[in-house]
Structure formats: structure tokens, C-alpha cells
PDB file of C-alpha atoms in Angstrom:
ATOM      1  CA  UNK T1268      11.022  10.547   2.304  1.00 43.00           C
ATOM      2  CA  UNK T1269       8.701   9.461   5.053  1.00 33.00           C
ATOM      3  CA  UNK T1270       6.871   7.089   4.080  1.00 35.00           C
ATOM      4  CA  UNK T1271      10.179   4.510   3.227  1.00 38.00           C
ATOM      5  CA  UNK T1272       9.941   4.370   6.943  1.00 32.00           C
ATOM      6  CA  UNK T1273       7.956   1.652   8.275  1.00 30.00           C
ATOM      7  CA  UNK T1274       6.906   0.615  11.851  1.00 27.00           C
ATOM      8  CA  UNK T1275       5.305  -1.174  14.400  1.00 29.00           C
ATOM      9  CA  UNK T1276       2.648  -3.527  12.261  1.00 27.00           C
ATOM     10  CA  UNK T1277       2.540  -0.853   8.953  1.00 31.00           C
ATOM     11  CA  UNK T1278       2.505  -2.397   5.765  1.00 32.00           C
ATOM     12  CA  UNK T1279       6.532  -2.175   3.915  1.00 41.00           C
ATOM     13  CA  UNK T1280       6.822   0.326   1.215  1.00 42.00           C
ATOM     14  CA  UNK T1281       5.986  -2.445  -1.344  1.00 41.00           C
ATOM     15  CA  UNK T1282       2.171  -2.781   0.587  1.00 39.00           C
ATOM     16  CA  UNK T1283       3.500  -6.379   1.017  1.00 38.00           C
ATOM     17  CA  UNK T1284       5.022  -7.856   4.007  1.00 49.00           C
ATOM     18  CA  UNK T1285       6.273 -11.092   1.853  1.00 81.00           C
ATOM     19  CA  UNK T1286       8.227 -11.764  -1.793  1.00 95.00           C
ATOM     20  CA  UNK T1287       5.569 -10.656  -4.384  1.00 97.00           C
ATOM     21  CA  UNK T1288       5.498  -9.624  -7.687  1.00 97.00           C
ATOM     22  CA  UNK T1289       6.179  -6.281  -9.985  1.00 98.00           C
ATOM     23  CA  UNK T1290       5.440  -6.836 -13.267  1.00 98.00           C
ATOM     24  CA  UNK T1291       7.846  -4.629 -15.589  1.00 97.00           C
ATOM     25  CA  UNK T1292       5.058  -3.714 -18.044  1.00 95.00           C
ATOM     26  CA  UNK T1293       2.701  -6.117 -20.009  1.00 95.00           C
ATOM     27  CA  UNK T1294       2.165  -5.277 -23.618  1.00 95.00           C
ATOM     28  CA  UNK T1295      -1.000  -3.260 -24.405  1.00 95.00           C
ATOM     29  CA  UNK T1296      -3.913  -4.824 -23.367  1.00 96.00           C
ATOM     30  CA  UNK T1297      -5.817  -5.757 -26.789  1.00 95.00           C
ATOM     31  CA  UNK T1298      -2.151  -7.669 -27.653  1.00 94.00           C
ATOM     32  CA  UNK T1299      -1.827  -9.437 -24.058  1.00 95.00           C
ATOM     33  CA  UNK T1300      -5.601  -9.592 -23.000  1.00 95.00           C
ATOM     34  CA  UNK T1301      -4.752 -12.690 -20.817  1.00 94.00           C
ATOM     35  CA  UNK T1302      -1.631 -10.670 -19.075  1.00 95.00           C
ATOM     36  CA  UNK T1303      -4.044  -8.431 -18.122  1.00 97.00           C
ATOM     37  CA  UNK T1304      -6.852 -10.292 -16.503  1.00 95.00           C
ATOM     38  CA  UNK T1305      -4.873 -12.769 -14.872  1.00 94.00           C
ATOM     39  CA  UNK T1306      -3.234  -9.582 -12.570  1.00 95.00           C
ATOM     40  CA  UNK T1307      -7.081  -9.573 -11.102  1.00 93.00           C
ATOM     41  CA  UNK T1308      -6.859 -13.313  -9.623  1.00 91.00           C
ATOM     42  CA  UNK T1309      -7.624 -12.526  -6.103  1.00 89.00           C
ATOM     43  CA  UNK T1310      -4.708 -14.136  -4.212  1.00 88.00           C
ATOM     44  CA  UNK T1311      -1.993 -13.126  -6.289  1.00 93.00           C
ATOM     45  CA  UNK T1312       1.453 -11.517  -4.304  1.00 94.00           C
ATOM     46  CA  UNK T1313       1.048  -8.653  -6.110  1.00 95.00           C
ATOM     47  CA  UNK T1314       2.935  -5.983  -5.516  1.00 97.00           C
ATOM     48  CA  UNK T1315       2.449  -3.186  -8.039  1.00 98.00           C
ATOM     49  CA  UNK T1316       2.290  -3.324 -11.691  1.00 98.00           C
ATOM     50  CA  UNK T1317       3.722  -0.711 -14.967  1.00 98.00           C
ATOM     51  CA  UNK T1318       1.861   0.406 -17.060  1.00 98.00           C
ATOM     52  CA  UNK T1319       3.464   1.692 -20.499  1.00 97.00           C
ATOM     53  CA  UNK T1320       1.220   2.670 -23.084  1.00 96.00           C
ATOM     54  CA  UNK T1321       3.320   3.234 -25.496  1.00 93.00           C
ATOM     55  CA  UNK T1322       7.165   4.369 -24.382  1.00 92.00           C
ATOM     56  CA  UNK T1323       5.436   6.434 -21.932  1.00 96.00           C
ATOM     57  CA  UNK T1324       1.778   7.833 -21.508  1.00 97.00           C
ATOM     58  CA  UNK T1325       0.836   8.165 -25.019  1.00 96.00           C
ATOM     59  CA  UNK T1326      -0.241  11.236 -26.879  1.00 96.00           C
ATOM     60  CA  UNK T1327      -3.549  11.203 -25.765  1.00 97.00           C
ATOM     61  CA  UNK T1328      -5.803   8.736 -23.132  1.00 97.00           C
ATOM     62  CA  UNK T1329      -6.096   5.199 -24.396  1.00 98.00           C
ATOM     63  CA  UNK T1330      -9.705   4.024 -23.551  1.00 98.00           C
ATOM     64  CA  UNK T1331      -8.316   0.076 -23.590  1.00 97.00           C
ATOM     65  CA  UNK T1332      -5.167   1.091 -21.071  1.00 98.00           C
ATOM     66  CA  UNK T1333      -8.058   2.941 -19.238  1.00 98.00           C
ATOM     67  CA  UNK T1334     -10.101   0.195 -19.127  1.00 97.00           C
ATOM     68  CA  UNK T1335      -7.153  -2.508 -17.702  1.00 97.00           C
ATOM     69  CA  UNK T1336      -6.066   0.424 -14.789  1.00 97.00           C
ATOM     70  CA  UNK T1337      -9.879   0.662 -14.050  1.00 97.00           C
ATOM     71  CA  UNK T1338      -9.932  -2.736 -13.113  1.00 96.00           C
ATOM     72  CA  UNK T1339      -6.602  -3.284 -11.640  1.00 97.00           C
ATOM     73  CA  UNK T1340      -7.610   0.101  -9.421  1.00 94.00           C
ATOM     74  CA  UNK T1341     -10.879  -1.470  -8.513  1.00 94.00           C
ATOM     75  CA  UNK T1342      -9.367  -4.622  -7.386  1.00 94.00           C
ATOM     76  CA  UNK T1343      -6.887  -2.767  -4.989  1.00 94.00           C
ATOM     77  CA  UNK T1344      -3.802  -3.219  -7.120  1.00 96.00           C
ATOM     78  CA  UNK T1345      -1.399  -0.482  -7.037  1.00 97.00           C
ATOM     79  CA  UNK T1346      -0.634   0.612 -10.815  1.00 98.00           C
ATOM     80  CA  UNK T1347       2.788   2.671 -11.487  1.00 98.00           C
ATOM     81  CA  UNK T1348       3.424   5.112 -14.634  1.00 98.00           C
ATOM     82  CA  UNK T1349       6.216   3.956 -17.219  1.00 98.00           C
ATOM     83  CA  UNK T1350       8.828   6.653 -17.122  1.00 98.00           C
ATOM     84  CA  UNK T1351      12.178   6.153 -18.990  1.00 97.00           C
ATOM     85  CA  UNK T1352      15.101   8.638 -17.964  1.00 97.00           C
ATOM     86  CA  UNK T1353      17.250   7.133 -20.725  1.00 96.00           C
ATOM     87  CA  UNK T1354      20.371   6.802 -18.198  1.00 96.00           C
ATOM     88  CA  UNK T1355      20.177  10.265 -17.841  1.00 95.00           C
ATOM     89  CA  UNK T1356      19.534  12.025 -21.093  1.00 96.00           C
ATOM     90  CA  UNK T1357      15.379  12.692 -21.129  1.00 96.00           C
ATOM     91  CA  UNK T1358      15.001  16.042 -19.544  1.00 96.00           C
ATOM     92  CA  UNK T1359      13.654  17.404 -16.485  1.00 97.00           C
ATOM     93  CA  UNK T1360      10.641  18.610 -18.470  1.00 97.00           C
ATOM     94  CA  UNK T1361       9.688  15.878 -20.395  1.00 97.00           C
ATOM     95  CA  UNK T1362       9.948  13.380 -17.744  1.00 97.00           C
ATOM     96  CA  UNK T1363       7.638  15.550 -15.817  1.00 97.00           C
ATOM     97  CA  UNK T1364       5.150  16.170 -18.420  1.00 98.00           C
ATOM     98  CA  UNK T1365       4.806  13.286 -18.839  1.00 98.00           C
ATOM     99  CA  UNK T1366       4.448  12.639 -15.267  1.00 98.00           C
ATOM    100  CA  UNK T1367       1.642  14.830 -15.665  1.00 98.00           C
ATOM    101  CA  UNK T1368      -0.074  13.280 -18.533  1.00 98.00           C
ATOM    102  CA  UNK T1369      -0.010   9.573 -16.416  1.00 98.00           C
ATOM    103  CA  UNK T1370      -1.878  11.333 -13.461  1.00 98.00           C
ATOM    104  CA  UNK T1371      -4.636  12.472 -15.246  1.00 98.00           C
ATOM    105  CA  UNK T1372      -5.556  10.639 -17.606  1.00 98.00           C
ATOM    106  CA  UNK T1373      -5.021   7.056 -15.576  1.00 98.00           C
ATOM    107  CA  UNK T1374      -4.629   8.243 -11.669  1.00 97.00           C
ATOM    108  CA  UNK T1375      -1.436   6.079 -11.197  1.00 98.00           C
ATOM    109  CA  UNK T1376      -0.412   5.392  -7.162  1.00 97.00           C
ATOM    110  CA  UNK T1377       3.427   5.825  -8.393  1.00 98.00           C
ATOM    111  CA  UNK T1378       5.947   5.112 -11.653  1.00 98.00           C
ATOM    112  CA  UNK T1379       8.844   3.477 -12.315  1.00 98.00           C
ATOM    113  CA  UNK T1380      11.670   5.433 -13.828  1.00 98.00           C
ATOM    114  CA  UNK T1381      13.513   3.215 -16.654  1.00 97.00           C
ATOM    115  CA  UNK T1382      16.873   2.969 -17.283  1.00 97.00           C
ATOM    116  CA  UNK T1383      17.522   5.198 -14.188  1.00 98.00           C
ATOM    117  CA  UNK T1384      21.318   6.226 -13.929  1.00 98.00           C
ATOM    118  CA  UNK T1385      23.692   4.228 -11.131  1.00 98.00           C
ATOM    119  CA  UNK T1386      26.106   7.290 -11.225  1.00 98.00           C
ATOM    120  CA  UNK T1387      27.235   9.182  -7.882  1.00 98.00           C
ATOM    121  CA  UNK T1388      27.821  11.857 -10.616  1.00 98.00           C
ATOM    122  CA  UNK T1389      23.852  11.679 -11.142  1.00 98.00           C
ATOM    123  CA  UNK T1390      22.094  11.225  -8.439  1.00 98.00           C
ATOM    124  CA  UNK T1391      21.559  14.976  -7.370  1.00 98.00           C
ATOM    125  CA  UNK T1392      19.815  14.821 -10.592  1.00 97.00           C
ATOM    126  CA  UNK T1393      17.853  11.756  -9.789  1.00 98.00           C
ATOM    127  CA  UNK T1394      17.110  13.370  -6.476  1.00 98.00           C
ATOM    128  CA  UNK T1395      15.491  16.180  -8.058  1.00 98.00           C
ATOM    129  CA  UNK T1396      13.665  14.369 -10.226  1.00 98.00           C
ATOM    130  CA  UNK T1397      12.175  11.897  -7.406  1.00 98.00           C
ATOM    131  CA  UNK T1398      11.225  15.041  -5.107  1.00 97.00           C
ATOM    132  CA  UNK T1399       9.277  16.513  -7.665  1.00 97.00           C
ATOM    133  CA  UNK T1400       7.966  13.275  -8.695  1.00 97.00           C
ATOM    134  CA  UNK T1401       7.216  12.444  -4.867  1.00 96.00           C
ATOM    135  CA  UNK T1402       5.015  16.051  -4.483  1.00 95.00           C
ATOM    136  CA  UNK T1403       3.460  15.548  -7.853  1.00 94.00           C
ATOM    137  CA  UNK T1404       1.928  12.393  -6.397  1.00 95.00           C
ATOM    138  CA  UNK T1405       1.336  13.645  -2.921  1.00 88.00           C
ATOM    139  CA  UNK T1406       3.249  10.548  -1.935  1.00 84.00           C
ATOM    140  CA  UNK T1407       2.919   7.857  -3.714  1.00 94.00           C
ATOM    141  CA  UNK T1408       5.667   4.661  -4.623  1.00 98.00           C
ATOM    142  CA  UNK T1409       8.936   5.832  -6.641  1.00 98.00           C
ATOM    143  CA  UNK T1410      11.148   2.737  -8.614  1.00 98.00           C
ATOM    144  CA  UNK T1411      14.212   3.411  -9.645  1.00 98.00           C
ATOM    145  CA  UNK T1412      14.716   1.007 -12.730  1.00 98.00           C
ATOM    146  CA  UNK T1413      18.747   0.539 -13.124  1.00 98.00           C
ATOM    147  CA  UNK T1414      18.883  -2.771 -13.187  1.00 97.00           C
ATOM    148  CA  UNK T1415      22.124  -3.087 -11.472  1.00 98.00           C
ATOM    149  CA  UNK T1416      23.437  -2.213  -8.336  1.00 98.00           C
ATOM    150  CA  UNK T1417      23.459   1.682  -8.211  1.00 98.00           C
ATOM    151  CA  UNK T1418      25.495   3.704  -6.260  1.00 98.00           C
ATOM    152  CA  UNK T1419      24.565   3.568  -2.534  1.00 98.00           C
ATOM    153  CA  UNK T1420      22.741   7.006  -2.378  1.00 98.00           C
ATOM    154  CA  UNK T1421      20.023   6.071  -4.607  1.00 98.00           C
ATOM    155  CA  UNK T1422      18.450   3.950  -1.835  1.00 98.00           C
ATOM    156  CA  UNK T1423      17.949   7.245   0.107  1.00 97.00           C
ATOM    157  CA  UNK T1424      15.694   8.781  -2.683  1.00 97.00           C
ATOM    158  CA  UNK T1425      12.943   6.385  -3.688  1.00 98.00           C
ATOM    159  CA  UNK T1426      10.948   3.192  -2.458  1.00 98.00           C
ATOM    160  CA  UNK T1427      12.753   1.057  -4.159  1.00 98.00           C
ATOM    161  CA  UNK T1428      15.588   0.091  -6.354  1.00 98.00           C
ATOM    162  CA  UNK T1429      15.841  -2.496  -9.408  1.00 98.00           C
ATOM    163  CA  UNK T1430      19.377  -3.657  -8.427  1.00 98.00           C
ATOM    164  CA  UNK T1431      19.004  -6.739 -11.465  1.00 98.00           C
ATOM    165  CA  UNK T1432      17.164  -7.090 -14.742  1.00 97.00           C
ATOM    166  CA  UNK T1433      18.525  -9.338 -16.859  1.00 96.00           C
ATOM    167  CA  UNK T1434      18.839 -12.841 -18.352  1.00 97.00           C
ATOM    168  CA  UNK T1435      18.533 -15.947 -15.825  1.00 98.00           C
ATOM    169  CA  UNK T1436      22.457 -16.951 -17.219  1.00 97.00           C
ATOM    170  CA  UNK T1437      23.818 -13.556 -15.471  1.00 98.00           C
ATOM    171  CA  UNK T1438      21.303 -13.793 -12.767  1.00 98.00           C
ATOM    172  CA  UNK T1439      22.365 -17.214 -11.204  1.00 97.00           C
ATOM    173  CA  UNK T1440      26.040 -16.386 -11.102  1.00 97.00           C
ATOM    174  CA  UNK T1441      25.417 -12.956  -9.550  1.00 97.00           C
ATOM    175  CA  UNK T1442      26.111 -11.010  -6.469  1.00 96.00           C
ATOM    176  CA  UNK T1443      24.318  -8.958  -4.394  1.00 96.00           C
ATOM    177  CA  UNK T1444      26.532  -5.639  -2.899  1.00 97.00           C
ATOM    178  CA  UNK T1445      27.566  -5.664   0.120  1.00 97.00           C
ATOM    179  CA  UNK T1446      25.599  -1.933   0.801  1.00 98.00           C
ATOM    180  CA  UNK T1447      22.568  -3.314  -0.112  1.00 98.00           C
ATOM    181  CA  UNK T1448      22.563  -5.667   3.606  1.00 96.00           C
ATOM    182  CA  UNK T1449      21.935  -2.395   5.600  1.00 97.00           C
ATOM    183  CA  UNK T1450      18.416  -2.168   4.421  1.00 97.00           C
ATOM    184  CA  UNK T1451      15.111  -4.486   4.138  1.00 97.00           C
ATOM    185  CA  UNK T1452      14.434  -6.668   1.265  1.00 97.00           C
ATOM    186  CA  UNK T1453      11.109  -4.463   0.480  1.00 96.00           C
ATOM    187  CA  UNK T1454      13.276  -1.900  -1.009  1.00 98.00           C
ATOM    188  CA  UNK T1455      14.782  -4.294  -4.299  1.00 98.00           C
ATOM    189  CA  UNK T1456      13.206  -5.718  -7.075  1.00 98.00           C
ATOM    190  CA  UNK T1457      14.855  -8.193  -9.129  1.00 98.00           C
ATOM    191  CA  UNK T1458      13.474  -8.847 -13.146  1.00 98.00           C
ATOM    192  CA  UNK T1459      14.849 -12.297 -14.701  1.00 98.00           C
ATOM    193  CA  UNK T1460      14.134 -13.072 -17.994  1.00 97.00           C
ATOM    194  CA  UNK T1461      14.657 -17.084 -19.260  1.00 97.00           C
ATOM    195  CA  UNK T1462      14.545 -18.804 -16.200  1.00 98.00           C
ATOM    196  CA  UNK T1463      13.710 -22.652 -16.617  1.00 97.00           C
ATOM    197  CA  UNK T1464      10.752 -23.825 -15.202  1.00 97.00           C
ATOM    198  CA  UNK T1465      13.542 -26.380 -13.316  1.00 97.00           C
ATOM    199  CA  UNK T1466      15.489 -23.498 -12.052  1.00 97.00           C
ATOM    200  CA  UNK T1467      12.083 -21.695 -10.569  1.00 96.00           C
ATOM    201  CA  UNK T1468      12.719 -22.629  -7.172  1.00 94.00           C
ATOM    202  CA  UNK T1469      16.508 -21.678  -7.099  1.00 97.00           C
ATOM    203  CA  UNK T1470      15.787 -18.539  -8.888  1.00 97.00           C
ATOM    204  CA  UNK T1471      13.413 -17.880  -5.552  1.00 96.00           C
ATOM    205  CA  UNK T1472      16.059 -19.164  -3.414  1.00 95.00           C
ATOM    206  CA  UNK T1473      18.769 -16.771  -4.820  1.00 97.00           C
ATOM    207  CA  UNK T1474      16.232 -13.432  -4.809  1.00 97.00           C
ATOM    208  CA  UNK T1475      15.477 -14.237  -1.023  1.00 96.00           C
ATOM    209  CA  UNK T1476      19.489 -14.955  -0.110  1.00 96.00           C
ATOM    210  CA  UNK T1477      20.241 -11.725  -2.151  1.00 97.00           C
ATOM    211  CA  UNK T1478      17.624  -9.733  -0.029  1.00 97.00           C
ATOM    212  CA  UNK T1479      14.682  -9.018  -2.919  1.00 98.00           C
ATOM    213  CA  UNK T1480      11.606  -8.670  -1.742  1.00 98.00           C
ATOM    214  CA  UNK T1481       9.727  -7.941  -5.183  1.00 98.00           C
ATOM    215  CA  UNK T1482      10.414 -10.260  -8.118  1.00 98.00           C
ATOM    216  CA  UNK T1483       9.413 -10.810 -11.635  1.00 98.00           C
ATOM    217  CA  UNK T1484      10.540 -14.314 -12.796  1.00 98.00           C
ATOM    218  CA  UNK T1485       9.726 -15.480 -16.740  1.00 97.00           C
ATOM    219  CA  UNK T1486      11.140 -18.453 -19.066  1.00 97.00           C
ATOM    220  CA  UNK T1487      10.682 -15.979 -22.083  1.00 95.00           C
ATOM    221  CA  UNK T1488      13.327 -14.381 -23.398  1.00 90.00           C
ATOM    222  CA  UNK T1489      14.155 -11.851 -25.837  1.00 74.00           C
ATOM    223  CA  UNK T1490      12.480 -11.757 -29.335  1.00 57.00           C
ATOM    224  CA  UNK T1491      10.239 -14.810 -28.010  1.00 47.00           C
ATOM    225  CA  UNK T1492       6.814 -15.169 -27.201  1.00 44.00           C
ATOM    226  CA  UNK T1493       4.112 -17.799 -26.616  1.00 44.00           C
ATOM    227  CA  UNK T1494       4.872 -20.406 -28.295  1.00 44.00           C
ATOM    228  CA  UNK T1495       8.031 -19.748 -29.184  1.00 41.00           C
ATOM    229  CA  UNK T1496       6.924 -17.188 -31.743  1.00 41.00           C
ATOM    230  CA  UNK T1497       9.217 -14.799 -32.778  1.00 39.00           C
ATOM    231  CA  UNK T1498       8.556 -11.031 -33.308  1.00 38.00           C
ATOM    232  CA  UNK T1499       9.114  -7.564 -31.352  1.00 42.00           C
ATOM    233  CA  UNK T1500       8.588  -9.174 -28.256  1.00 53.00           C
ATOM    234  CA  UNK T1501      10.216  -7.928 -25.233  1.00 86.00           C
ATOM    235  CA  UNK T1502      10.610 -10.773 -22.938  1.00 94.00           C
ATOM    236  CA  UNK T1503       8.659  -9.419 -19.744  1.00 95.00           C
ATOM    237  CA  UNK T1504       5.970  -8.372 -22.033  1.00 94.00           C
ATOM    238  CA  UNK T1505       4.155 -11.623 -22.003  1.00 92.00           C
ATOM    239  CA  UNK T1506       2.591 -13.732 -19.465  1.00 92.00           C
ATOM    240  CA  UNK T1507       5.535 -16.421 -17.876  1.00 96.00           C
ATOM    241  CA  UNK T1508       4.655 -20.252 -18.964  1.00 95.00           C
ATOM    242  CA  UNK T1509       4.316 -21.105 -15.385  1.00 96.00           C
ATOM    243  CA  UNK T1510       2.556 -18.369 -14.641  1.00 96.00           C
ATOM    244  CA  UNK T1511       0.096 -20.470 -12.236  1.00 94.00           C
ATOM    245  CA  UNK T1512       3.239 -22.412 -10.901  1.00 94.00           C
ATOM    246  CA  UNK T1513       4.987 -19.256  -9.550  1.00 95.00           C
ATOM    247  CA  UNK T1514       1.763 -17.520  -7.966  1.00 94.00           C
ATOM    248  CA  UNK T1515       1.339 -20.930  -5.946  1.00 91.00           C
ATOM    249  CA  UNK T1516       5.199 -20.725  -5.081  1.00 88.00           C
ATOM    250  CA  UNK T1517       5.340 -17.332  -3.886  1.00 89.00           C
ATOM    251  CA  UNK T1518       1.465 -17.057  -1.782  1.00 77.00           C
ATOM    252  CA  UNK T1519       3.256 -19.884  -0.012  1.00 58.00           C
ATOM    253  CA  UNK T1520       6.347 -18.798   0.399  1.00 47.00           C
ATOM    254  CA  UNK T1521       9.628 -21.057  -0.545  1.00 41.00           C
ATOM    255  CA  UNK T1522      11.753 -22.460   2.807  1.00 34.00           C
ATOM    256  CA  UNK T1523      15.085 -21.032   3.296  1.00 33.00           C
TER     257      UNK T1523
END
């Protein structure tokens, strides 16, 4: 692949130079209005963010999910399809249909493929899957959403890699592979659900020592919302509580 190469003063495969954000997937727009909007702010480390409309692309073109990507789009930010490989069970077909169906009806720059197998057993699969993916788009920006550290070979067959997603108790006790050393931080994205607000900055601390270079940090957790309202709530649904807190952390950058 290309364009995982970067030299000279090019941008890194994440269109960053610096830690920034990917946001997982906000919940649909007329439920997290505020989510939404706030991924406008001019100045935000914004790396890319999911769209899921609902488990995928939908049945048919949502005008309201239209509506947020036209915006996001307009305002430079790249937005990436919601596709979930089910660790391996969702078929060739459907995951490119669906592909399909995320192209034209919301011209996405890229997708992230949840619950992506860590397998060596898989990854010729995987590989297939991100070619065709990768031609589909005419280039474009590939995640791989395992959530752990995958077997080495996966690095070699998208932009990046989601080698954590998980709570903030796991997350500040973990370790990073030793594999993962022999590339650049652009290419892993760590999620963290129920960090502290007083464990912000050594959350930060840990994704930069662990080589991240695209991070989504939030004190919710699962089941909980604003508010502390329970409900089908997904944790990374939701906009974090320090929100405005983080952004100013991150656009200035944390000292090592």
C-alpha cells in the first residue's frame, strides 16, 4: 500500500503530524446533536471520524447522517464508513456491499473495519478484504478495529491498527508489544473508555510512551451517559465531560 509510506515533509497516514483524535462513532446525529457540531470547532486535532448509521450504512440514505458528513466534509474533516467484520464471520459480500452503499450515498475518504480479527490464521482474509476495500476507494484510509494487539502482519495491510479499546482500569496497567516499536505512532489508535478527568494527563502520557498517535479518551463508560443516565448507551457514543479540557491538552501537546 503506497500511500502508508510517508516522506520528506508529507502529511502521516493519519493527515496529522501530532496525537489527535478518532472518534469511534457518535450516536446518530438527532440523539447527539452536540457530538456532532462540536467535531466542526476549527482547531480541533482531528484526525478522522466513524460514521455508523445504524450497524453499518443503513438500508437506505439518511438525510440527517447526510447532513452531519456534509458538514464535517465541508470543513475538511476526513469521515470513515462503519464496517463490522464480526471477528471474522460477516462475509466477503456483505462487507463489500456495504462498502458500496457508504460510498454513494455519503462519499466517505475511508472506514473502519470493527471487530477486525488478530489471527495469523486470518489475515490473508483481512488482506483481501483491505485490497478490495483500498481499490474501491481509489485510496483512501483503512482501520483495522481489533482492539488489541493483532498479529504483526496486520500492520502491513492498512493505515492503521486499533491495538486497545477498552476500559481506562485495563488501559493503565497495559503493555504495548514489542513489534509494534518498528513502526511510527501514526499507524495506532488507542479508544479508552472511563478515564477520570484526574487521570487525563497520564492517560496522554501512557498513549504517547506506548507509541499512539490517534486517541479517543472519555470518562463515560458503559450503559452511562450525560448525566449519569442510564440506557443503551455505548460509552464512546457520547461527547467526553471534558471534552473542551482534552482538545486544549492535545492542540498543545502534553511534555514527555
Amino acid at each position: 500500500m503506497p500511500h502508508l509510506t510517508t516522506t520528506g515533509t508529507q502529511l502521516s497516514a493519519t493527515g496529522a503530524e501530532r496525537l489527535g483524535f478518532g472518534v469511534p462513532g457518535y450516536a446518530h446525529p438527532l440523539l447527539a446533536p452536540v457530538e456532532w457540531a462540536e467535531l466542526t470547532r476549527p482547531g480541533t486535532p482531528l484526525h478522522w471520524v466513524v460514521l455508523n448509521v445504524d450497524d453499518g450504512p443503513g438500508a437506505r440514505p439518511d438525510p440527517h447522517c447526510l447532513e452531519a458528513v456534509g458538514k464535517l466534509s465541508n470543513a475538511g474533516v476526513r469521515v470513515l464508513g462503519h464496517l463490522d467484520m464480526a471477528h471474522g464471520s460477516r462475509s466477503f459480500g456483505d462487507l463489500v456491499a456495504d462498502a458500496h452503499h457508504y460510498l454513494e450515498w455519503y462519499r466517505v475518504a475511508g472506514f473502519l473495519l470493527e471487530r477486525c480479527p488478530t489471527d495469523r490464521a486470518d489475515l490473508q482474509e483481512v488482506r483481501r478484504t483491505t485490497a478490495t476495500l483500498e481499490a474501491v476507494l481509489d485510496g483512501g484510509h483503512l482501520v483495522l478495529g481489533h482492539g488489541s494487539h493483532p498479529y504483526p502482519g496486520y500492520a502491513e495491510v492498512a493505515d492503521q491498527l486499533v491495538s486497545f479499546s477498552g476500559p481506562w482500569t485495563d488501559y493503565r496497567w497495559s503493555q504495548v508489544a514489542e513489534w509494534t516499536a518498528d513502526y511510527p505512532p501514526e499507524r495506532f489508535v488507542h479508544f479508552v473508555h472511563g478515564v477520570p478527568r484526574t487521570h487525563l494527563e497520564e492517560a496522554t502520557r501512557i498513549a504517547r510512551w506506548q507509541g499512539a498517535g490517534t486517541i479517543f479518551f472519555t470518562d463515560r463508560t458503559d450503559g452511562t451517559g450525560p448525566g449519569g443516565q442510564r440506557g443503551h448507551i455505548r460509552p464512546f457514543e457520547t461527547l467526553p465531560g471534558y471534552w473542551d479540557e482534552i482538545v486544549s491538552q492535545i492542540g498543545r501537546g502534553v511534555s514527555e
